[in-house]
JSON list of C-alpha atoms in Angstrom, two decimals:
[
{"chain": "A", "resi": 19, "resn": "MET", "atom": "CA", "xyz": [62.60, 4.97, -90.94]},
{"chain": "A", "resi": 20, "resn": "GLY", "atom": "CA", "xyz": [63.69, 4.34, -94.53]},
{"chain": "A", "resi": 21, "resn": "ASN", "atom": "CA", "xyz": [65.13, 1.04, -95.69]},
{"chain": "A", "resi": 22, "resn": "SER", "atom": "CA", "xyz": [68.68, 2.33, -96.19]},
{"chain": "A", "resi": 23, "resn": "TYR", "atom": "CA", "xyz": [69.33, 3.76, -92.72]},
{"chain": "A", "resi": 24, "resn": "GLU", "atom": "CA", "xyz": [69.87, 0.29, -91.31]},
{"chain": "A", "resi": 25, "resn": "ILE", "atom": "CA", "xyz": [72.79, -0.57, -93.63]},
{"chain": "A", "resi": 26, "resn": "THR", "atom": "CA", "xyz": [75.36, 1.18, -91.42]},
{"chain": "A", "resi": 27, "resn": "ARG", "atom": "CA", "xyz": [74.03, -0.54, -88.29]},
{"chain": "A", "resi": 28, "resn": "TYR", "atom": "CA", "xyz": [74.14, -3.94, -89.99]},
{"chain": "A", "resi": 29, "resn": "LYS", "atom": "CA", "xyz": [77.78, -3.39, -90.98]},
{"chain": "A", "resi": 30, "resn": "GLN", "atom": "CA", "xyz": [78.66, -2.31, -87.44]},
{"chain": "A", "resi": 31, "resn": "GLN", "atom": "CA", "xyz": [77.06, -5.44, -86.00]},
{"chain": "A", "resi": 32, "resn": "ILE", "atom": "CA", "xyz": [78.99, -7.69, -88.39]},
{"chain": "A", "resi": 33, "resn": "MET", "atom": "CA", "xyz": [82.24, -5.83, -87.70]},
{"chain": "A", "resi": 34, "resn": "SER", "atom": "CA", "xyz": [81.70, -6.26, -83.96]},
{"chain": "A", "resi": 35, "resn": "LEU", "atom": "CA", "xyz": [81.39, -10.03, -84.45]},
{"chain": "A", "resi": 36, "resn": "PHE", "atom": "CA", "xyz": [84.65, -10.08, -86.40]},
{"chain": "A", "resi": 37, "resn": "ILE", "atom": "CA", "xyz": [86.78, -8.00, -84.03]},
{"chain": "A", "resi": 38, "resn": "ASN", "atom": "CA", "xyz": [85.52, -10.05, -81.08]},
{"chain": "A", "resi": 39, "resn": "ASN", "atom": "CA", "xyz": [86.35, -13.39, -82.72]},
{"chain": "A", "resi": 40, "resn": "GLU", "atom": "CA", "xyz": [89.80, -14.55, -81.60]},
{"chain": "A", "resi": 41, "resn": "ASP", "atom": "CA", "xyz": [90.28, -16.84, -84.60]},
{"chain": "A", "resi": 42, "resn": "ILE", "atom": "CA", "xyz": [89.46, -14.12, -87.13]},
{"chain": "A", "resi": 43, "resn": "VAL", "atom": "CA", "xyz": [91.79, -11.67, -85.35]},
{"chain": "A", "resi": 44, "resn": "ARG", "atom": "CA", "xyz": [94.55, -14.30, -85.23]},
{"chain": "A", "resi": 45, "resn": "LEU", "atom": "CA", "xyz": [94.19, -15.07, -88.95]},
{"chain": "A", "resi": 46, "resn": "ILE", "atom": "CA", "xyz": [94.30, -11.38, -89.91]},
{"chain": "A", "resi": 47, "resn": "ASP", "atom": "CA", "xyz": [97.68, -11.45, -88.14]},
{"chain": "A", "resi": 48, "resn": "ASN", "atom": "CA", "xyz": [98.32, -7.73, -87.67]},
{"chain": "A", "resi": 49, "resn": "LYS", "atom": "CA", "xyz": [101.02, -7.58, -85.00]},
{"chain": "A", "resi": 50, "resn": "GLU", "atom": "CA", "xyz": [100.94, -3.76, -84.93]},
{"chain": "A", "resi": 51, "resn": "ILE", "atom": "CA", "xyz": [97.50, -3.45, -83.31]},
{"chain": "A", "resi": 52, "resn": "GLU", "atom": "CA", "xyz": [97.14, -3.08, -79.56]},
{"chain": "A", "resi": 53, "resn": "ASN", "atom": "CA", "xyz": [93.46, -3.99, -79.26]},
{"chain": "A", "resi": 54, "resn": "THR", "atom": "CA", "xyz": [91.04, -5.53, -81.71]},
{"chain": "A", "resi": 55, "resn": "GLU", "atom": "CA", "xyz": [89.17, -2.27, -82.33]},
{"chain": "A", "resi": 56, "resn": "ASP", "atom": "CA", "xyz": [92.37, -1.03, -84.01]},
{"chain": "A", "resi": 57, "resn": "LEU", "atom": "CA", "xyz": [91.58, -3.47, -86.85]},
{"chain": "A", "resi": 58, "resn": "ILE", "atom": "CA", "xyz": [88.73, -1.19, -87.96]},
{"chain": "A", "resi": 59, "resn": "ASN", "atom": "CA", "xyz": [89.82, 0.80, -91.02]},
{"chain": "A", "resi": 60, "resn": "GLU", "atom": "CA", "xyz": [93.21, -0.90, -90.82]},
{"chain": "A", "resi": 61, "resn": "ASN", "atom": "CA", "xyz": [92.26, -4.47, -91.77]},
{"chain": "A", "resi": 62, "resn": "ILE", "atom": "CA", "xyz": [88.45, -4.55, -91.56]},
{"chain": "A", "resi": 63, "resn": "TYR", "atom": "CA", "xyz": [86.47, -2.06, -93.62]},
{"chain": "A", "resi": 64, "resn": "TYR", "atom": "CA", "xyz": [82.85, -0.98, -94.00]},
{"chain": "A", "resi": 65, "resn": "TYR", "atom": "CA", "xyz": [83.36, -0.94, -97.78]},
{"chain": "A", "resi": 66, "resn": "LEU", "atom": "CA", "xyz": [85.34, -2.76, -100.46]},
{"chain": "A", "resi": 67, "resn": "ARG", "atom": "CA", "xyz": [88.92, -1.54, -100.14]},
{"chain": "A", "resi": 68, "resn": "VAL", "atom": "CA", "xyz": [91.32, -2.64, -102.85]},
{"chain": "A", "resi": 69, "resn": "PRO", "atom": "CA", "xyz": [94.99, -2.51, -101.80]},
{"chain": "A", "resi": 70, "resn": "ASP", "atom": "CA", "xyz": [96.81, 0.41, -103.42]},
{"chain": "A", "resi": 71, "resn": "PRO", "atom": "CA", "xyz": [100.25, -0.82, -104.38]},
{"chain": "A", "resi": 72, "resn": "PRO", "atom": "CA", "xyz": [100.78, -4.47, -105.32]},
{"chain": "A", "resi": 73, "resn": "GLU", "atom": "CA", "xyz": [103.43, -4.65, -102.61]},
{"chain": "A", "resi": 74, "resn": "GLU", "atom": "CA", "xyz": [101.05, -3.80, -99.74]},
{"chain": "A", "resi": 75, "resn": "GLU", "atom": "CA", "xyz": [101.20, -6.95, -97.62]},
{"chain": "A", "resi": 76, "resn": "LYS", "atom": "CA", "xyz": [98.09, -7.11, -95.45]},
{"chain": "A", "resi": 77, "resn": "THR", "atom": "CA", "xyz": [94.92, -9.09, -94.99]},
{"chain": "A", "resi": 78, "resn": "TYR", "atom": "CA", "xyz": [91.60, -7.28, -95.34]},
{"chain": "A", "resi": 79, "resn": "ILE", "atom": "CA", "xyz": [88.00, -8.10, -94.63]},
{"chain": "A", "resi": 80, "resn": "CYS", "atom": "CA", "xyz": [85.49, -5.80, -96.33]},
{"chain": "A", "resi": 81, "resn": "ILE", "atom": "CA", "xyz": [81.76, -5.75, -95.64]},
{"chain": "A", "resi": 82, "resn": "GLU", "atom": "CA", "xyz": [78.93, -4.71, -97.96]},
{"chain": "A", "resi": 83, "resn": "VAL", "atom": "CA", "xyz": [75.20, -4.92, -97.24]},
{"chain": "A", "resi": 84, "resn": "ASP", "atom": "CA", "xyz": [72.63, -4.68, -100.02]},
{"chain": "A", "resi": 85, "resn": "ILE", "atom": "CA", "xyz": [68.86, -4.59, -100.16]},
{"chain": "A", "resi": 86, "resn": "PRO", "atom": "CA", "xyz": [68.33, -6.03, -103.65]},
{"chain": "A", "resi": 87, "resn": "ASP", "atom": "CA", "xyz": [64.64, -5.20, -103.91]},
{"chain": "A", "resi": 88, "resn": "ALA", "atom": "CA", "xyz": [63.60, -2.67, -101.28]},
{"chain": "A", "resi": 89, "resn": "GLN", "atom": "CA", "xyz": [60.07, -2.47, -102.69]},
{"chain": "A", "resi": 90, "resn": "SER", "atom": "CA", "xyz": [59.42, -6.19, -102.52]},
{"chain": "A", "resi": 91, "resn": "THR", "atom": "CA", "xyz": [58.60, -7.36, -99.03]},
{"chain": "A", "resi": 92, "resn": "TYR", "atom": "CA", "xyz": [57.39, -10.75, -97.94]},
{"chain": "A", "resi": 93, "resn": "ASN", "atom": "CA", "xyz": [53.84, -10.29, -96.69]},
{"chain": "A", "resi": 94, "resn": "LYS", "atom": "CA", "xyz": [54.74, -6.58, -96.51]},
{"chain": "A", "resi": 95, "resn": "LEU", "atom": "CA", "xyz": [56.65, -7.42, -93.31]},
{"chain": "A", "resi": 96, "resn": "MET", "atom": "CA", "xyz": [59.93, -9.06, -94.36]},
{"chain": "A", "resi": 97, "resn": "ARG", "atom": "CA", "xyz": [62.71, -8.14, -96.77]},
{"chain": "A", "resi": 98, "resn": "GLU", "atom": "CA", "xyz": [65.82, -9.88, -98.03]},
{"chain": "A", "resi": 99, "resn": "LEU", "atom": "CA", "xyz": [69.29, -8.57, -97.18]},
{"chain": "A", "resi": 100, "resn": "VAL", "atom": "CA", "xyz": [72.40, -9.65, -99.06]},
{"chain": "A", "resi": 101, "resn": "ILE", "atom": "CA", "xyz": [75.69, -9.43, -97.17]},
{"chain": "A", "resi": 102, "resn": "THR", "atom": "CA", "xyz": [78.92, -9.68, -99.16]},
{"chain": "A", "resi": 103, "resn": "ILE", "atom": "CA", "xyz": [82.21, -10.29, -97.38]},
{"chain": "A", "resi": 104, "resn": "TYR", "atom": "CA", "xyz": [85.48, -9.81, -99.25]},
{"chain": "A", "resi": 105, "resn": "ILE", "atom": "CA", "xyz": [88.57, -11.47, -97.77]},
{"chain": "A", "resi": 106, "resn": "ILE", "atom": "CA", "xyz": [91.71, -10.08, -99.46]},
{"chain": "A", "resi": 107, "resn": "THR", "atom": "CA", "xyz": [95.27, -11.20, -98.75]},
{"chain": "A", "resi": 108, "resn": "HIS", "atom": "CA", "xyz": [98.64, -10.53, -100.33]},
{"chain": "A", "resi": 109, "resn": "GLU", "atom": "CA", "xyz": [99.93, -13.71, -101.97]},
{"chain": "A", "resi": 110, "resn": "ARG", "atom": "CA", "xyz": [102.98, -13.80, -99.67]},
{"chain": "A", "resi": 111, "resn": "LEU", "atom": "CA", "xyz": [100.64, -14.02, -96.64]},
{"chain": "A", "resi": 112, "resn": "MET", "atom": "CA", "xyz": [98.38, -16.71, -98.11]},
{"chain": "A", "resi": 113, "resn": "PRO", "atom": "CA", "xyz": [100.14, -19.80, -96.73]},
{"chain": "A", "resi": 114, "resn": "THR", "atom": "CA", "xyz": [99.75, -20.56, -93.02]},
{"chain": "A", "resi": 115, "resn": "PRO", "atom": "CA", "xyz": [100.64, -23.76, -91.12]},
{"chain": "A", "resi": 116, "resn": "GLU", "atom": "CA", "xyz": [96.91, -24.57, -91.06]},
{"chain": "A", "resi": 117, "resn": "GLY", "atom": "CA", "xyz": [96.16, -23.92, -94.75]},
{"chain": "A", "resi": 118, "resn": "THR", "atom": "CA", "xyz": [95.41, -20.97, -97.02]},
{"chain": "A", "resi": 119, "resn": "ARG", "atom": "CA", "xyz": [94.64, -17.76, -95.10]},
{"chain": "A", "resi": 120, "resn": "THR", "atom": "CA", "xyz": [91.62, -16.74, -97.21]},
{"chain": "A", "resi": 121, "resn": "ASP", "atom": "CA", "xyz": [90.14, -20.24, -96.98]},
{"chain": "A", "resi": 122, "resn": "LEU", "atom": "CA", "xyz": [90.60, -20.37, -93.21]},
{"chain": "A", "resi": 123, "resn": "LEU", "atom": "CA", "xyz": [89.12, -16.89, -92.75]},
{"chain": "A", "resi": 124, "resn": "SER", "atom": "CA", "xyz": [86.14, -17.77, -94.93]},
{"chain": "A", "resi": 125, "resn": "ALA", "atom": "CA", "xyz": [85.49, -20.91, -92.87]},
{"chain": "A", "resi": 126, "resn": "GLU", "atom": "CA", "xyz": [85.61, -18.91, -89.63]},
{"chain": "A", "resi": 127, "resn": "ILE", "atom": "CA", "xyz": [83.40, -16.14, -91.05]},
{"chain": "A", "resi": 128, "resn": "ASP", "atom": "CA", "xyz": [80.91, -18.73, -92.33]},
{"chain": "A", "resi": 129, "resn": "LYS", "atom": "CA", "xyz": [80.79, -20.38, -88.90]},
{"chain": "A", "resi": 130, "resn": "THR", "atom": "CA", "xyz": [80.40, -17.00, -87.17]},
{"chain": "A", "resi": 131, "resn": "LEU", "atom": "CA", "xyz": [77.71, -15.53, -89.41]},
{"chain": "A", "resi": 132, "resn": "SER", "atom": "CA", "xyz": [75.77, -18.76, -89.96]},
{"chain": "A", "resi": 133, "resn": "THR", "atom": "CA", "xyz": [75.28, -19.25, -86.23]},
{"chain": "A", "resi": 134, "resn": "GLN", "atom": "CA", "xyz": [74.27, -15.69, -85.31]},
{"chain": "A", "resi": 135, "resn": "THR", "atom": "CA", "xyz": [71.03, -13.79, -85.50]},
{"chain": "A", "resi": 136, "resn": "VAL", "atom": "CA", "xyz": [72.69, -10.41, -85.00]},
{"chain": "A", "resi": 137, "resn": "ILE", "atom": "CA", "xyz": [71.09, -9.22, -88.24]},
{"chain": "A", "resi": 138, "resn": "GLY", "atom": "CA", "xyz": [67.60, -10.16, -89.26]},
{"chain": "A", "resi": 139, "resn": "LYS", "atom": "CA", "xyz": [65.14, -12.57, -87.75]},
{"chain": "A", "resi": 140, "resn": "SER", "atom": "CA", "xyz": [66.86, -15.78, -88.80]},
{"chain": "A", "resi": 141, "resn": "GLN", "atom": "CA", "xyz": [70.36, -17.13, -89.17]},
{"chain": "A", "resi": 142, "resn": "MET", "atom": "CA", "xyz": [72.30, -16.01, -92.23]},
{"chain": "A", "resi": 143, "resn": "GLU", "atom": "CA", "xyz": [72.51, -18.47, -95.09]},
{"chain": "A", "resi": 144, "resn": "LEU", "atom": "CA", "xyz": [75.69, -18.79, -97.16]},
{"chain": "A", "resi": 145, "resn": "LEU", "atom": "CA", "xyz": [74.83, -18.46, -100.87]},
{"chain": "A", "resi": 146, "resn": "SER", "atom": "CA", "xyz": [78.35, -18.54, -102.34]},
{"chain": "A", "resi": 147, "resn": "ASN", "atom": "CA", "xyz": [82.03, -18.64, -101.40]},
{"chain": "A", "resi": 148, "resn": "ASN", "atom": "CA", "xyz": [84.22, -17.99, -104.45]},
{"chain": "A", "resi": 149, "resn": "ALA", "atom": "CA", "xyz": [87.97, -17.56, -104.92]},
{"chain": "A", "resi": 150, "resn": "ASN", "atom": "CA", "xyz": [89.14, -14.68, -107.09]},
{"chain": "A", "resi": 151, "resn": "GLY", "atom": "CA", "xyz": [92.02, -12.31, -107.63]},
{"chain": "A", "resi": 152, "resn": "ILE", "atom": "CA", "xyz": [92.31, -8.60, -106.95]},
{"chain": "A", "resi": 153, "resn": "GLY", "atom": "CA", "xyz": [95.18, -7.00, -108.79]},
{"chain": "A", "resi": 154, "resn": "VAL", "atom": "CA", "xyz": [98.49, -8.67, -109.45]},
{"chain": "A", "resi": 155, "resn": "LYS", "atom": "CA", "xyz": [99.58, -9.79, -105.97]},
{"chain": "A", "resi": 156, "resn": "HIS", "atom": "CA", "xyz": [96.34, -10.18, -104.00]},
{"chain": "A", "resi": 157, "resn": "ARG", "atom": "CA", "xyz": [93.98, -13.13, -103.83]},
{"chain": "A", "resi": 158, "resn": "CYS", "atom": "CA", "xyz": [90.50, -13.03, -102.36]},
{"chain": "A", "resi": 159, "resn": "ARG", "atom": "CA", "xyz": [87.42, -14.95, -101.37]},
{"chain": "A", "resi": 160, "resn": "ILE", "atom": "CA", "xyz": [84.03, -13.38, -101.95]},
{"chain": "A", "resi": 161, "resn": "MET", "atom": "CA", "xyz": [81.31, -14.70, -99.67]},
{"chain": "A", "resi": 162, "resn": "THR", "atom": "CA", "xyz": [77.63, -13.91, -100.14]},
{"chain": "A", "resi": 163, "resn": "PHE", "atom": "CA", "xyz": [75.05, -14.43, -97.42]},
{"chain": "A", "resi": 164, "resn": "THR", "atom": "CA", "xyz": [71.34, -13.78, -97.30]},
{"chain": "A", "resi": 165, "resn": "VAL", "atom": "CA", "xyz": [69.06, -13.16, -94.35]},
{"chain": "A", "resi": 166, "resn": "GLN", "atom": "CA", "xyz": [65.46, -12.11, -93.87]},
{"chain": "A", "resi": 167, "resn": "ASP", "atom": "CA", "xyz": [64.75, -9.01, -91.81]},
{"chain": "A", "resi": 168, "resn": "VAL", "atom": "CA", "xyz": [61.71, -7.06, -90.76]},
{"chain": "A", "resi": 169, "resn": "ALA", "atom": "CA", "xyz": [60.93, -4.41, -93.40]},
{"chain": "A", "resi": 170, "resn": "GLY", "atom": "CA", "xyz": [62.14, -1.11, -92.06]},
{"chain": "A", "resi": 171, "resn": "GLY", "atom": "CA", "xyz": [64.80, -2.83, -89.95]},
{"chain": "A", "resi": 172, "resn": "CYS", "atom": "CA", "xyz": [62.80, -2.98, -86.74]},
{"chain": "A", "resi": 173, "resn": "ASN", "atom": "CA", "xyz": [64.84, -5.51, -84.77]}
]
């Protein structure tokens, strides 16, 4: 199987962790969903989704998976994966009683991903966690993780 076929499966595995994490679901704070799977393509996306109008007041988590150098494998057996998580929130939703929504979500995502081996053969390592802005009314955190996996994605 080619290197790129596993990207969709990796994203699905990460998304499953997120929708089954009570703290992440609580922090997304979408009162219109009936079960956590309803968050998929409503608040959690398999791609970077930028809110359309500046007035759209939601919290999003977007997942990207990259294979920076598909030809370079460690001992021809391992490869590096880079997982980027975008946490986007309208500025009106940023404050919570516990702190800033994007900061709290990033802490929970870091804890969740750094303690799992759902992707790859080791635990994910957080490389960066940076604040940024998307558009006029939305703030975000961009988290980058790395993990080693078997070349060809044979978990």
